[in-house]
Every structure is written in C-alpha cells, then in structure tokens.
Amino acid sequence: MKRIVVGIDATPAMAPVVNWVERFAADVGVHVDVVHVVPRSVLMAISSMQANSDAYLKNMRAQLERDVLRPLRALAIPAALHVERGDPAHELARFARRRDADLVVIGGPDHNALHDVVVGGLARRLEHHASMPVVIVPLKRVRTHASP
C-alpha cells in the first residue's frame, strides 16, 4: 500500500478520522492525500450572501493545514492537502482514481437513516463511485451500557 485519500471537512467532528489516519499511516508508511470537497451548493450560498468565496476557501485551507496536515507531518507522514469542488462522493472517487490510491477514508454518518434515504449518505454514494476499498471511521461515540 502506497497512498490513501482522506475525505475530510473542516469541523472538529473529524478528529476521529484524523486520529485513525495518523495511526494507520504511521504503521503502514503511506502517503496521505487529504481532500476537502466543497459542494457547489455551498459556493453558491456564499456568493448569494455576497460574501467572498475566495476568503472562505483560504480560511478553510489554513484551518485544514493547521488541524490535519501539521499533525501528520509532525509524525513524518508525507501528506498533501487538496481542495476540490463538486459532489463529494464523485470528486473523492475521481481524485482517488487519478492518484492511483489504494484506499479512501471518510468519516461515518453523523445523521440518521431518514437523512440517508432522503439525501443519500456520502458513504453510500461513494461505494457506487469508488473502485478501491473505502474505510468509514465512526464520528460518534458508540454508547455502551454500564455494568452494574
């Protein structure tokens, strides 16, 4: 295994994904391509508010550099940040194919099944586009019952 693609957003909820990738990449010794896909609908919403989408993208890139790439590089893991525009599932799969990635890593759903039925979850859509294995790292803590 030589390269993994990590689909990530710029929220603190992505910490479990970053932690998993740090451990995995350090153990296996792979190059990590961190990919943030900005849906076109987000860019349209920003421009409809007459806000500067370039400033938004610059701030988001700086945050991902600080919160994701810096920790990876501190562990001597080769990593690069890429920002794409479009449908996240389609763009992640396309990027992974272009880079000849061995694996795609994303965060697990943090919404309910109804959301997946109505909108379609990223993981579900990605499985239709990706030609390589997809690892889904849970974003929520699983509740367990305490023993008496």
mmCIF file of N, CA and C in Angstrom:
data_model
loop_
_atom_site.group_PDB
_atom_site.id
_atom_site.type_symbol
_atom_site.label_atom_id
_atom_site.label_comp_id
_atom_site.label_asym_id
_atom_site.label_seq_id
_atom_site.Cartn_x
_atom_site.Cartn_y
_atom_site.Cartn_z
ATOM 1 N N MET A 1 0.850 -1.169 0.000
ATOM 2 C CA MET A 1 0.000 0.000 0.000
ATOM 3 C C MET A 1 0.895 1.232 0.000
ATOM 4 N N LYS A 2 0.585 2.167 -0.926
ATOM 5 C CA LYS A 2 1.435 3.345 -1.065
ATOM 6 C C LYS A 2 0.728 4.666 -0.783
ATOM 7 N N ARG A 3 -0.588 4.735 -1.061
ATOM 8 C CA ARG A 3 -1.269 6.028 -0.970
ATOM 9 C C ARG A 3 -2.707 5.843 -0.512
ATOM 10 N N ILE A 4 -3.128 6.742 0.418
ATOM 11 C CA ILE A 4 -4.537 6.773 0.807
ATOM 12 C C ILE A 4 -5.063 8.183 0.586
ATOM 13 N N VAL A 5 -6.348 8.242 0.300
ATOM 14 C CA VAL A 5 -7.055 9.507 0.140
ATOM 15 C C VAL A 5 -8.012 9.630 1.311
ATOM 16 N N VAL A 6 -7.965 10.775 1.977
ATOM 17 C CA VAL A 6 -8.814 11.015 3.140
ATOM 18 C C VAL A 6 -9.761 12.159 2.811
ATOM 19 N N GLY A 7 -11.041 11.861 2.779
ATOM 20 C CA GLY A 7 -12.053 12.893 2.575
ATOM 21 C C GLY A 7 -12.391 13.508 3.915
ATOM 22 N N ILE A 8 -12.274 14.826 3.999
ATOM 23 C CA ILE A 8 -12.424 15.478 5.300
ATOM 24 C C ILE A 8 -13.081 16.838 5.145
ATOM 25 N N ASP A 9 -13.787 17.248 6.174
ATOM 26 C CA ASP A 9 -14.293 18.616 6.194
ATOM 27 C C ASP A 9 -13.561 19.379 7.285
ATOM 28 N N ALA A 10 -13.909 20.623 7.444
ATOM 29 C CA ALA A 10 -13.158 21.475 8.378
ATOM 30 C C ALA A 10 -13.894 21.634 9.696
ATOM 31 N N THR A 11 -14.380 20.517 10.251
ATOM 32 C CA THR A 11 -15.086 20.584 11.527
ATOM 33 C C THR A 11 -14.342 19.768 12.579
ATOM 34 N N PRO A 12 -14.507 20.120 13.844
ATOM 35 C CA PRO A 12 -13.874 19.333 14.915
ATOM 36 C C PRO A 12 -14.363 17.887 14.959
ATOM 37 N N ALA A 13 -15.532 17.604 14.385
ATOM 38 C CA ALA A 13 -16.068 16.244 14.383
ATOM 39 C C ALA A 13 -15.175 15.281 13.615
ATOM 40 N N MET A 14 -14.266 15.804 12.813
ATOM 41 C CA MET A 14 -13.380 14.974 12.011
ATOM 42 C C MET A 14 -12.183 14.438 12.796
ATOM 43 N N ALA A 15 -12.055 14.805 14.063
ATOM 44 C CA ALA A 15 -10.912 14.363 14.874
ATOM 45 C C ALA A 15 -10.730 12.843 14.871
ATOM 46 N N PRO A 16 -11.792 12.038 14.970
ATOM 47 C CA PRO A 16 -11.577 10.585 14.929
ATOM 48 C C PRO A 16 -10.965 10.113 13.602
ATOM 49 N N VAL A 17 -11.321 10.761 12.516
ATOM 50 C CA VAL A 17 -10.762 10.396 11.214
ATOM 51 C C VAL A 17 -9.268 10.721 11.189
ATOM 52 N N VAL A 18 -8.923 11.925 11.646
ATOM 53 C CA VAL A 18 -7.520 12.340 11.679
ATOM 54 C C VAL A 18 -6.715 11.399 12.573
ATOM 55 N N ASN A 19 -7.250 11.051 13.728
ATOM 56 C CA ASN A 19 -6.553 10.133 14.639
ATOM 57 C C ASN A 19 -6.345 8.757 13.999
ATOM 58 N N TRP A 20 -7.371 8.248 13.339
ATOM 59 C CA TRP A 20 -7.259 6.940 12.688
ATOM 60 C C TRP A 20 -6.198 6.987 11.593
ATOM 61 N N VAL A 21 -6.230 8.036 10.783
ATOM 62 C CA VAL A 21 -5.268 8.166 9.685
ATOM 63 C C VAL A 21 -3.845 8.290 10.226
ATOM 64 N N GLU A 22 -3.671 9.050 11.296
ATOM 65 C CA GLU A 22 -2.331 9.171 11.900
ATOM 66 C C GLU A 22 -1.782 7.805 12.276
ATOM 67 N N ARG A 23 -2.591 6.998 12.967
ATOM 68 C CA ARG A 23 -2.137 5.668 13.398
ATOM 69 C C ARG A 23 -1.880 4.746 12.206
ATOM 70 N N PHE A 24 -2.815 4.727 11.287
ATOM 71 C CA PHE A 24 -2.709 3.839 10.127
ATOM 72 C C PHE A 24 -1.511 4.200 9.251
ATOM 73 N N ALA A 25 -1.391 5.471 8.914
ATOM 74 C CA ALA A 25 -0.309 5.905 8.028
ATOM 75 C C ALA A 25 1.056 5.692 8.675
ATOM 76 N N ALA A 26 1.136 5.924 9.970
ATOM 77 C CA ALA A 26 2.405 5.709 10.671
ATOM 78 C C ALA A 26 2.765 4.219 10.681
ATOM 79 N N ASP A 27 1.772 3.350 10.886
ATOM 80 C CA ASP A 27 2.023 1.906 10.914
ATOM 81 C C ASP A 27 2.383 1.343 9.542
ATOM 82 N N VAL A 28 1.684 1.812 8.511
ATOM 83 C CA VAL A 28 1.824 1.235 7.185
ATOM 84 C C VAL A 28 2.869 1.969 6.344
ATOM 85 N N GLY A 29 3.069 3.260 6.626
ATOM 86 C CA GLY A 29 4.038 4.045 5.864
ATOM 87 C C GLY A 29 3.535 4.447 4.493
ATOM 88 N N VAL A 30 2.409 5.123 4.450
ATOM 89 C CA VAL A 30 1.812 5.538 3.184
ATOM 90 C C VAL A 30 1.799 7.059 3.047
ATOM 91 N N HIS A 31 1.640 7.515 1.819
ATOM 92 C CA HIS A 31 1.427 8.934 1.546
ATOM 93 C C HIS A 31 -0.061 9.213 1.753
ATOM 94 N N VAL A 32 -0.375 10.347 2.346
ATOM 95 C CA VAL A 32 -1.762 10.712 2.625
ATOM 96 C C VAL A 32 -2.140 11.940 1.806
ATOM 97 N N ASP A 33 -3.167 11.803 0.986
ATOM 98 C CA ASP A 33 -3.752 12.947 0.294
ATOM 99 C C ASP A 33 -5.028 13.311 1.032
ATOM 100 N N VAL A 34 -5.008 14.462 1.686
ATOM 101 C CA VAL A 34 -6.182 14.963 2.395
ATOM 102 C C VAL A 34 -6.983 15.778 1.385
ATOM 103 N N VAL A 35 -8.241 15.388 1.190
ATOM 104 C CA VAL A 35 -9.070 16.036 0.183
ATOM 105 C C VAL A 35 -10.320 16.609 0.845
ATOM 106 N N HIS A 36 -10.503 17.899 0.633
ATOM 107 C CA HIS A 36 -11.728 18.562 1.086
ATOM 108 C C HIS A 36 -12.499 18.950 -0.171
ATOM 109 N N VAL A 37 -13.728 18.450 -0.275
ATOM 110 C CA VAL A 37 -14.552 18.765 -1.433
ATOM 111 C C VAL A 37 -15.617 19.765 -1.003
ATOM 112 N N VAL A 38 -15.607 20.913 -1.653
ATOM 113 C CA VAL A 38 -16.588 21.951 -1.375
ATOM 114 C C VAL A 38 -17.729 21.767 -2.370
ATOM 115 N N PRO A 39 -18.910 21.432 -1.865
ATOM 116 C CA PRO A 39 -20.047 21.293 -2.779
ATOM 117 C C PRO A 39 -20.352 22.632 -3.463
ATOM 118 N N ARG A 40 -20.714 22.550 -4.709
ATOM 119 C CA ARG A 40 -21.040 23.782 -5.451
ATOM 120 C C ARG A 40 -22.169 24.544 -4.787
ATOM 121 N N SER A 41 -23.076 23.821 -4.122
ATOM 122 C CA SER A 41 -24.191 24.493 -3.444
ATOM 123 C C SER A 41 -23.684 25.412 -2.330
ATOM 124 N N VAL A 42 -22.596 25.022 -1.663
ATOM 125 C CA VAL A 42 -22.011 25.859 -0.614
ATOM 126 C C VAL A 42 -21.436 27.126 -1.227
ATOM 127 N N LEU A 43 -20.730 26.981 -2.341
ATOM 128 C CA LEU A 43 -20.162 28.152 -3.003
ATOM 129 C C LEU A 43 -21.254 29.088 -3.515
ATOM 130 N N MET A 44 -22.356 28.505 -4.013
ATOM 131 C CA MET A 44 -23.467 29.344 -4.468
ATOM 132 C C MET A 44 -24.109 30.068 -3.292
ATOM 133 N N ALA A 45 -24.247 29.389 -2.159
ATOM 134 C CA ALA A 45 -24.834 30.024 -0.975
ATOM 135 C C ALA A 45 -23.956 31.176 -0.493
ATOM 136 N N ILE A 46 -22.651 30.978 -0.519
ATOM 137 C CA ILE A 46 -21.731 32.033 -0.095
ATOM 138 C C ILE A 46 -21.859 33.236 -1.017
ATOM 139 N N SER A 47 -21.882 32.966 -2.319
ATOM 140 C CA SER A 47 -21.973 34.094 -3.251
ATOM 141 C C SER A 47 -23.338 34.764 -3.197
ATOM 142 N N SER A 48 -24.403 34.008 -2.876
ATOM 143 C CA SER A 48 -25.728 34.622 -2.775
ATOM 144 C C SER A 48 -25.815 35.574 -1.588
ATOM 145 N N MET A 49 -24.956 35.356 -0.594
ATOM 146 C CA MET A 49 -24.903 36.264 0.553
ATOM 147 C C MET A 49 -23.922 37.403 0.287
ATOM 148 N N GLN A 50 -23.435 37.448 -0.940
ATOM 149 C CA GLN A 50 -22.462 38.449 -1.365
ATOM 150 C C GLN A 50 -21.206 38.410 -0.504
ATOM 151 N N ALA A 51 -20.860 37.207 -0.098
ATOM 152 C CA ALA A 51 -19.621 37.000 0.662
ATOM 153 C C ALA A 51 -18.530 36.565 -0.312
ATOM 154 N N ASN A 52 -17.308 36.673 0.103
ATOM 155 C CA ASN A 52 -16.165 36.341 -0.728
ATOM 156 C C ASN A 52 -15.832 34.858 -0.570
ATOM 157 N N SER A 53 -16.103 34.070 -1.593
ATOM 158 C CA SER A 53 -15.824 32.632 -1.502
ATOM 159 C C SER A 53 -14.320 32.367 -1.477
ATOM 160 N N ASP A 54 -13.523 33.247 -2.077
ATOM 161 C CA ASP A 54 -12.064 33.071 -2.034
ATOM 162 C C ASP A 54 -11.560 33.160 -0.593
ATOM 163 N N ALA A 55 -12.102 34.097 0.168
ATOM 164 C CA ALA A 55 -11.706 34.233 1.578
ATOM 165 C C ALA A 55 -12.137 32.999 2.369
ATOM 166 N N TYR A 56 -13.342 32.504 2.095
ATOM 167 C CA TYR A 56 -13.831 31.291 2.761
ATOM 168 C C TYR A 56 -12.879 30.128 2.485
ATOM 169 N N LEU A 57 -12.525 29.926 1.221
ATOM 170 C CA LEU A 57 -11.648 28.813 0.853
ATOM 171 C C LEU A 57 -10.251 28.978 1.445
ATOM 172 N N LYS A 58 -9.751 30.195 1.487
ATOM 173 C CA LYS A 58 -8.434 30.445 2.059
ATOM 174 C C LYS A 58 -8.418 30.127 3.553
ATOM 175 N N ASN A 59 -9.463 30.561 4.281
ATOM 176 C CA ASN A 59 -9.559 30.278 5.718
ATOM 177 C C ASN A 59 -9.713 28.788 5.991
ATOM 178 N N MET A 60 -10.534 28.127 5.175
ATOM 179 C CA MET A 60 -10.752 26.695 5.348
ATOM 180 C C MET A 60 -9.450 25.939 5.089
ATOM 181 N N ARG A 61 -8.716 26.319 4.053
ATOM 182 C CA ARG A 61 -7.445 25.678 3.733
ATOM 183 C C ARG A 61 -6.446 25.860 4.879
ATOM 184 N N ALA A 62 -6.378 27.072 5.431
ATOM 185 C CA ALA A 62 -5.459 27.339 6.551
ATOM 186 C C ALA A 62 -5.824 26.489 7.762
ATOM 187 N N GLN A 63 -7.120 26.347 8.033
ATOM 188 C CA GLN A 63 -7.568 25.535 9.163
ATOM 189 C C GLN A 63 -7.191 24.068 8.962
ATOM 190 N N LEU A 64 -7.385 23.545 7.760
ATOM 191 C CA LEU A 64 -7.035 22.145 7.490
ATOM 192 C C LEU A 64 -5.521 21.928 7.531
ATOM 193 N N GLU A 65 -4.769 22.900 7.051
ATOM 194 C CA GLU A 65 -3.302 22.804 7.149
ATOM 195 C C GLU A 65 -2.889 22.680 8.611
ATOM 196 N N ARG A 66 -3.498 23.518 9.461
ATOM 197 C CA ARG A 66 -3.138 23.540 10.889
ATOM 198 C C ARG A 66 -3.636 22.292 11.614
ATOM 199 N N ASP A 67 -4.894 21.923 11.395
ATOM 200 C CA ASP A 67 -5.520 20.868 12.196
ATOM 201 C C ASP A 67 -5.282 19.448 11.678
ATOM 202 N N VAL A 68 -4.962 19.308 10.401
ATOM 203 C CA VAL A 68 -4.818 17.966 9.827
ATOM 204 C C VAL A 68 -3.392 17.718 9.327
ATOM 205 N N LEU A 69 -2.894 18.592 8.472
ATOM 206 C CA LEU A 69 -1.576 18.336 7.890
ATOM 207 C C LEU A 69 -0.442 18.483 8.887
ATOM 208 N N ARG A 70 -0.501 19.497 9.722
ATOM 209 C CA ARG A 70 0.595 19.702 10.688
ATOM 210 C C ARG A 70 0.792 18.480 11.588
ATOM 211 N N PRO A 71 -0.288 17.909 12.164
ATOM 212 C CA PRO A 71 -0.082 16.707 12.996
ATOM 213 C C PRO A 71 0.474 15.516 12.207
ATOM 214 N N LEU A 72 0.030 15.349 10.949
ATOM 215 C CA LEU A 72 0.557 14.253 10.135
ATOM 216 C C LEU A 72 2.042 14.446 9.864
ATOM 217 N N ARG A 73 2.396 15.639 9.483
ATOM 218 C CA ARG A 73 3.801 15.921 9.172
ATOM 219 C C ARG A 73 4.678 15.847 10.420
ATOM 220 N N ALA A 74 4.113 16.175 11.576
ATOM 221 C CA ALA A 74 4.881 16.062 12.824
ATOM 222 C C ALA A 74 5.263 14.614 13.097
ATOM 223 N N LEU A 75 4.483 13.683 12.557
ATOM 224 C CA LEU A 75 4.781 12.253 12.694
ATOM 225 C C LEU A 75 5.592 11.726 11.505
ATOM 226 N N ALA A 76 6.105 12.640 10.694
ATOM 227 C CA ALA A 76 6.894 12.295 9.496
ATOM 228 C C ALA A 76 6.078 11.519 8.466
ATOM 229 N N ILE A 77 4.780 11.784 8.408
ATOM 230 C CA ILE A 77 3.907 11.160 7.415
ATOM 231 C C ILE A 77 3.799 12.127 6.235
ATOM 232 N N PRO A 78 4.194 11.689 5.041
ATOM 233 C CA PRO A 78 4.062 12.578 3.890
ATOM 234 C C PRO A 78 2.587 12.819 3.580
ATOM 235 N N ALA A 79 2.210 14.087 3.503
ATOM 236 C CA ALA A 79 0.807 14.426 3.306
ATOM 237 C C ALA A 79 0.687 15.694 2.487
ATOM 238 N N ALA A 80 -0.409 15.789 1.750
ATOM 239 C CA ALA A 80 -0.700 16.972 0.946
ATOM 240 C C ALA A 80 -2.187 17.276 1.046
ATOM 241 N N LEU A 81 -2.531 18.546 0.959
ATOM 242 C CA LEU A 81 -3.921 18.994 1.024
ATOM 243 C C LEU A 81 -4.386 19.379 -0.370
ATOM 244 N N HIS A 82 -5.589 18.936 -0.703
ATOM 245 C CA HIS A 82 -6.191 19.249 -1.998
ATOM 246 C C HIS A 82 -7.616 19.723 -1.751
ATOM 247 N N VAL A 83 -8.018 20.763 -2.441
ATOM 248 C CA VAL A 83 -9.378 21.262 -2.344
ATOM 249 C C VAL A 83 -10.022 21.104 -3.714
ATOM 250 N N GLU A 84 -11.130 20.397 -3.738
ATOM 251 C CA GLU A 84 -11.870 20.149 -4.969
ATOM 252 C C GLU A 84 -13.251 20.768 -4.839
ATOM 253 N N ARG A 85 -13.907 20.933 -5.959
ATOM 254 C CA ARG A 85 -15.283 21.468 -5.971
ATOM 255 C C ARG A 85 -16.178 20.480 -6.690
ATOM 256 N N GLY A 86 -17.386 20.299 -6.149
ATOM 257 C CA GLY A 86 -18.338 19.400 -6.787
ATOM 258 C C GLY A 86 -19.006 18.496 -5.777
ATOM 259 N N ASP A 87 -19.530 17.384 -6.276
ATOM 260 C CA ASP A 87 -20.184 16.391 -5.425
ATOM 261 C C ASP A 87 -19.110 15.626 -4.667
ATOM 262 N N PRO A 88 -19.152 15.615 -3.320
ATOM 263 C CA PRO A 88 -18.080 14.965 -2.553
ATOM 264 C C PRO A 88 -17.816 13.511 -2.934
ATOM 265 N N ALA A 89 -18.841 12.702 -3.089
ATOM 266 C CA ALA A 89 -18.623 11.284 -3.416
ATOM 267 C C ALA A 89 -17.951 11.141 -4.774
ATOM 268 N N HIS A 90 -18.462 11.828 -5.749
ATOM 269 C CA HIS A 90 -17.910 11.733 -7.100
ATOM 270 C C HIS A 90 -16.473 12.248 -7.143
ATOM 271 N N GLU A 91 -16.233 13.398 -6.524
ATOM 272 C CA GLU A 91 -14.897 14.003 -6.574
ATOM 273 C C GLU A 91 -13.861 13.199 -5.784
ATOM 274 N N LEU A 92 -14.257 12.646 -4.636
ATOM 275 C CA LEU A 92 -13.316 11.805 -3.877
ATOM 276 C C LEU A 92 -12.917 10.565 -4.676
ATOM 277 N N ALA A 93 -13.904 9.913 -5.271
ATOM 278 C CA ALA A 93 -13.616 8.718 -6.070
ATOM 279 C C ALA A 93 -12.761 9.069 -7.278
ATOM 280 N N ARG A 94 -13.079 10.160 -7.927
ATOM 281 C CA ARG A 94 -12.309 10.580 -9.104
ATOM 282 C C ARG A 94 -10.869 10.926 -8.719
ATOM 283 N N PHE A 95 -10.717 11.659 -7.626
ATOM 284 C CA PHE A 95 -9.385 12.026 -7.160
ATOM 285 C C PHE A 95 -8.582 10.771 -6.819
ATOM 286 N N ALA A 96 -9.213 9.829 -6.116
ATOM 287 C CA ALA A 96 -8.526 8.593 -5.724
ATOM 288 C C ALA A 96 -8.083 7.796 -6.948
ATOM 289 N N ARG A 97 -8.916 7.736 -7.976
ATOM 290 C CA ARG A 97 -8.524 7.033 -9.211
ATOM 291 C C ARG A 97 -7.354 7.735 -9.891
ATOM 292 N N ARG A 98 -7.417 9.072 -9.964
ATOM 293 C CA ARG A 98 -6.330 9.832 -10.601
ATOM 294 C C ARG A 98 -5.000 9.615 -9.896
ATOM 295 N N ARG A 99 -5.044 9.495 -8.563
ATOM 296 C CA ARG A 99 -3.822 9.323 -7.771
ATOM 297 C C ARG A 99 -3.440 7.859 -7.576
ATOM 298 N N ASP A 100 -4.220 6.970 -8.148
ATOM 299 C CA ASP A 100 -3.983 5.540 -8.004
ATOM 300 C C ASP A 100 -3.924 5.152 -6.524
ATOM 301 N N ALA A 101 -4.878 5.658 -5.763
ATOM 302 C CA ALA A 101 -4.928 5.400 -4.323
ATOM 303 C C ALA A 101 -5.331 3.951 -4.055
ATOM 304 N N ASP A 102 -4.832 3.453 -2.942
ATOM 305 C CA ASP A 102 -5.153 2.097 -2.526
ATOM 306 C C ASP A 102 -6.382 2.033 -1.631
ATOM 307 N N LEU A 103 -6.750 3.189 -1.061
ATOM 308 C CA LEU A 103 -7.790 3.224 -0.042
ATOM 309 C C LEU A 103 -8.348 4.635 0.062
ATOM 310 N N VAL A 104 -9.644 4.734 0.336
ATOM 311 C CA VAL A 104 -10.284 6.021 0.632
ATOM 312 C C VAL A 104 -10.805 5.946 2.057
ATOM 313 N N VAL A 105 -10.567 6.989 2.835
ATOM 314 C CA VAL A 105 -11.014 7.037 4.230
ATOM 315 C C VAL A 105 -11.938 8.240 4.391
ATOM 316 N N ILE A 106 -13.097 8.003 5.009
ATOM 317 C CA ILE A 106 -14.044 9.088 5.294
ATOM 318 C C ILE A 106 -14.597 8.907 6.700
ATOM 319 N N GLY A 107 -15.237 9.940 7.204
ATOM 320 C CA GLY A 107 -15.925 9.851 8.488
ATOM 321 C C GLY A 107 -17.285 9.212 8.303
ATOM 322 N N GLY A 108 -17.717 8.495 9.346
ATOM 323 C CA GLY A 108 -19.014 7.824 9.303
ATOM 324 C C GLY A 108 -20.156 8.794 9.463
ATOM 325 N N PRO A 109 -21.339 8.339 9.190
ATOM 326 C CA PRO A 109 -22.500 9.224 9.247
ATOM 327 C C PRO A 109 -22.748 9.758 10.653
ATOM 328 N N ASP A 110 -23.073 11.023 10.706
ATOM 329 C CA ASP A 110 -23.453 11.624 11.981
ATOM 330 C C ASP A 110 -24.892 12.108 11.902
ATOM 331 N N HIS A 111 -25.671 11.411 11.102
ATOM 332 C CA HIS A 111 -27.082 11.733 10.961
ATOM 333 C C HIS A 111 -27.865 10.431 10.984
ATOM 334 N N ASN A 112 -29.172 10.527 10.822
ATOM 335 C CA ASN A 112 -29.989 9.316 10.954
ATOM 336 C C ASN A 112 -30.283 8.663 9.598
ATOM 337 N N ALA A 113 -30.913 7.512 9.645
ATOM 338 C CA ALA A 113 -31.206 6.748 8.436
ATOM 339 C C ALA A 113 -32.162 7.493 7.512
ATOM 340 N N LEU A 114 -33.073 8.273 8.069
ATOM 341 C CA LEU A 114 -34.003 9.037 7.238
ATOM 342 C C LEU A 114 -33.234 10.018 6.355
ATOM 343 N N HIS A 115 -32.232 10.649 6.916
ATOM 344 C CA HIS A 115 -31.391 11.557 6.126
ATOM 345 C C HIS A 115 -30.765 10.813 4.951
ATOM 346 N N ASP A 116 -30.264 9.601 5.192
ATOM 347 C CA ASP A 116 -29.651 8.823 4.121
ATOM 348 C C ASP A 116 -30.655 8.472 3.034
ATOM 349 N N VAL A 117 -31.894 8.160 3.427
ATOM 350 C CA VAL A 117 -32.914 7.811 2.444
ATOM 351 C C VAL A 117 -33.271 9.028 1.595
ATOM 352 N N VAL A 118 -33.438 10.171 2.229
ATOM 353 C CA VAL A 118 -33.853 11.374 1.520
ATOM 354 C C VAL A 118 -32.707 11.985 0.725
ATOM 355 N N VAL A 119 -31.568 12.167 1.338
ATOM 356 C CA VAL A 119 -30.449 12.865 0.717
ATOM 357 C C VAL A 119 -29.416 11.885 0.168
ATOM 358 N N GLY A 120 -29.218 10.786 0.833
ATOM 359 C CA GLY A 120 -28.187 9.826 0.435
ATOM 360 C C GLY A 120 -26.895 10.164 1.138
ATOM 361 N N GLY A 121 -26.375 9.229 1.897
ATOM 362 C CA GLY A 121 -25.151 9.483 2.644
ATOM 363 C C GLY A 121 -23.927 9.432 1.740
ATOM 364 N N LEU A 122 -22.887 10.125 2.167
ATOM 365 C CA LEU A 122 -21.637 10.143 1.417
ATOM 366 C C LEU A 122 -21.109 8.727 1.237
ATOM 367 N N ALA A 123 -21.110 7.940 2.299
ATOM 368 C CA ALA A 123 -20.575 6.574 2.211
ATOM 369 C C ALA A 123 -21.345 5.752 1.181
ATOM 370 N N ARG A 124 -22.633 5.880 1.196
ATOM 371 C CA ARG A 124 -23.468 5.115 0.254
ATOM 372 C C ARG A 124 -23.198 5.536 -1.184
ATOM 373 N N ARG A 125 -23.083 6.836 -1.402
ATOM 374 C CA ARG A 125 -22.812 7.320 -2.759
ATOM 375 C C ARG A 125 -21.387 6.984 -3.192
ATOM 376 N N LEU A 126 -20.458 7.055 -2.246
ATOM 377 C CA LEU A 126 -19.064 6.767 -2.566
ATOM 378 C C LEU A 126 -18.873 5.320 -2.994
ATOM 379 N N GLU A 127 -19.632 4.400 -2.383
ATOM 380 C CA GLU A 127 -19.486 2.998 -2.747
ATOM 381 C C GLU A 127 -19.852 2.754 -4.211
ATOM 382 N N HIS A 128 -20.664 3.614 -4.788
ATOM 383 C CA HIS A 128 -21.033 3.473 -6.201
ATOM 384 C C HIS A 128 -19.977 4.063 -7.135
ATOM 385 N N HIS A 129 -19.175 4.986 -6.633
ATOM 386 C CA HIS A 129 -18.180 5.661 -7.472
ATOM 387 C C HIS A 129 -16.769 5.111 -7.308
ATOM 388 N N ALA A 130 -16.420 4.629 -6.126
ATOM 389 C CA ALA A 130 -15.036 4.245 -5.838
ATOM 390 C C ALA A 130 -14.718 2.869 -6.418
ATOM 391 N N SER A 131 -13.497 2.732 -6.910
ATOM 392 C CA SER A 131 -13.044 1.442 -7.438
ATOM 393 C C SER A 131 -12.023 0.800 -6.496
ATOM 394 N N MET A 132 -11.887 1.373 -5.290
ATOM 395 C CA MET A 132 -10.958 0.845 -4.294
ATOM 396 C C MET A 132 -11.697 0.754 -2.958
ATOM 397 N N PRO A 133 -11.132 0.060 -1.969
ATOM 398 C CA PRO A 133 -11.810 -0.052 -0.672
ATOM 399 C C PRO A 133 -12.019 1.314 -0.021
ATOM 400 N N VAL A 134 -13.121 1.397 0.728
ATOM 401 C CA VAL A 134 -13.467 2.613 1.471
ATOM 402 C C VAL A 134 -13.558 2.248 2.946
ATOM 403 N N VAL A 135 -12.816 2.976 3.779
ATOM 404 C CA VAL A 135 -12.875 2.798 5.222
ATOM 405 C C VAL A 135 -13.729 3.918 5.785
ATOM 406 N N ILE A 136 -14.678 3.558 6.625
ATOM 407 C CA ILE A 136 -15.557 4.543 7.251
ATOM 408 C C ILE A 136 -15.244 4.568 8.736
ATOM 409 N N VAL A 137 -14.701 5.683 9.198
ATOM 410 C CA VAL A 137 -14.342 5.840 10.603
ATOM 411 C C VAL A 137 -15.532 6.462 11.320
ATOM 412 N N PRO A 138 -16.050 5.808 12.355
ATOM 413 C CA PRO A 138 -17.205 6.364 13.072
ATOM 414 C C PRO A 138 -16.874 7.730 13.677
ATOM 415 N N LEU A 139 -17.792 8.667 13.502
ATOM 416 C CA LEU A 139 -17.597 10.002 14.065
ATOM 417 C C LEU A 139 -18.216 10.147 15.441
ATOM 418 N N LYS A 140 -19.221 9.343 15.718
ATOM 419 C CA LYS A 140 -19.876 9.407 17.021
ATOM 420 C C LYS A 140 -19.361 8.293 17.900
ATOM 421 N N ARG A 141 -19.336 8.567 19.175
ATOM 422 C CA ARG A 141 -19.008 7.513 20.144
ATOM 423 C C ARG A 141 -20.188 6.571 20.267
ATOM 424 N N VAL A 142 -19.901 5.313 20.264
ATOM 425 C CA VAL A 142 -20.945 4.313 20.448
ATOM 426 C C VAL A 142 -21.224 4.209 21.935
ATOM 427 N N ARG A 143 -22.487 4.328 22.303
ATOM 428 C CA ARG A 143 -22.851 4.229 23.719
ATOM 429 C C ARG A 143 -22.899 2.770 24.131
ATOM 430 N N THR A 144 -22.354 2.496 25.269
ATOM 431 C CA THR A 144 -22.434 1.139 25.819
ATOM 432 C C THR A 144 -23.126 1.222 27.158
ATOM 433 N N HIS A 145 -23.755 0.141 27.525
ATOM 434 C CA HIS A 145 -24.405 0.094 28.835
ATOM 435 C C HIS A 145 -23.379 -0.208 29.908
ATOM 436 N N ALA A 146 -23.442 0.536 30.960
ATOM 437 C CA ALA A 146 -22.503 0.320 32.080
ATOM 438 C C ALA A 146 -22.883 -0.954 32.815
ATOM 439 N N SER A 147 -21.871 -1.672 33.229
ATOM 440 C CA SER A 147 -22.135 -2.881 34.004
ATOM 441 C C SER A 147 -22.465 -2.481 35.435
ATOM 442 N N PRO A 148 -23.411 -3.180 36.040
ATOM 443 C CA PRO A 148 -23.773 -2.843 37.435
ATOM 444 C C PRO A 148 -22.690 -3.252 38.402
#
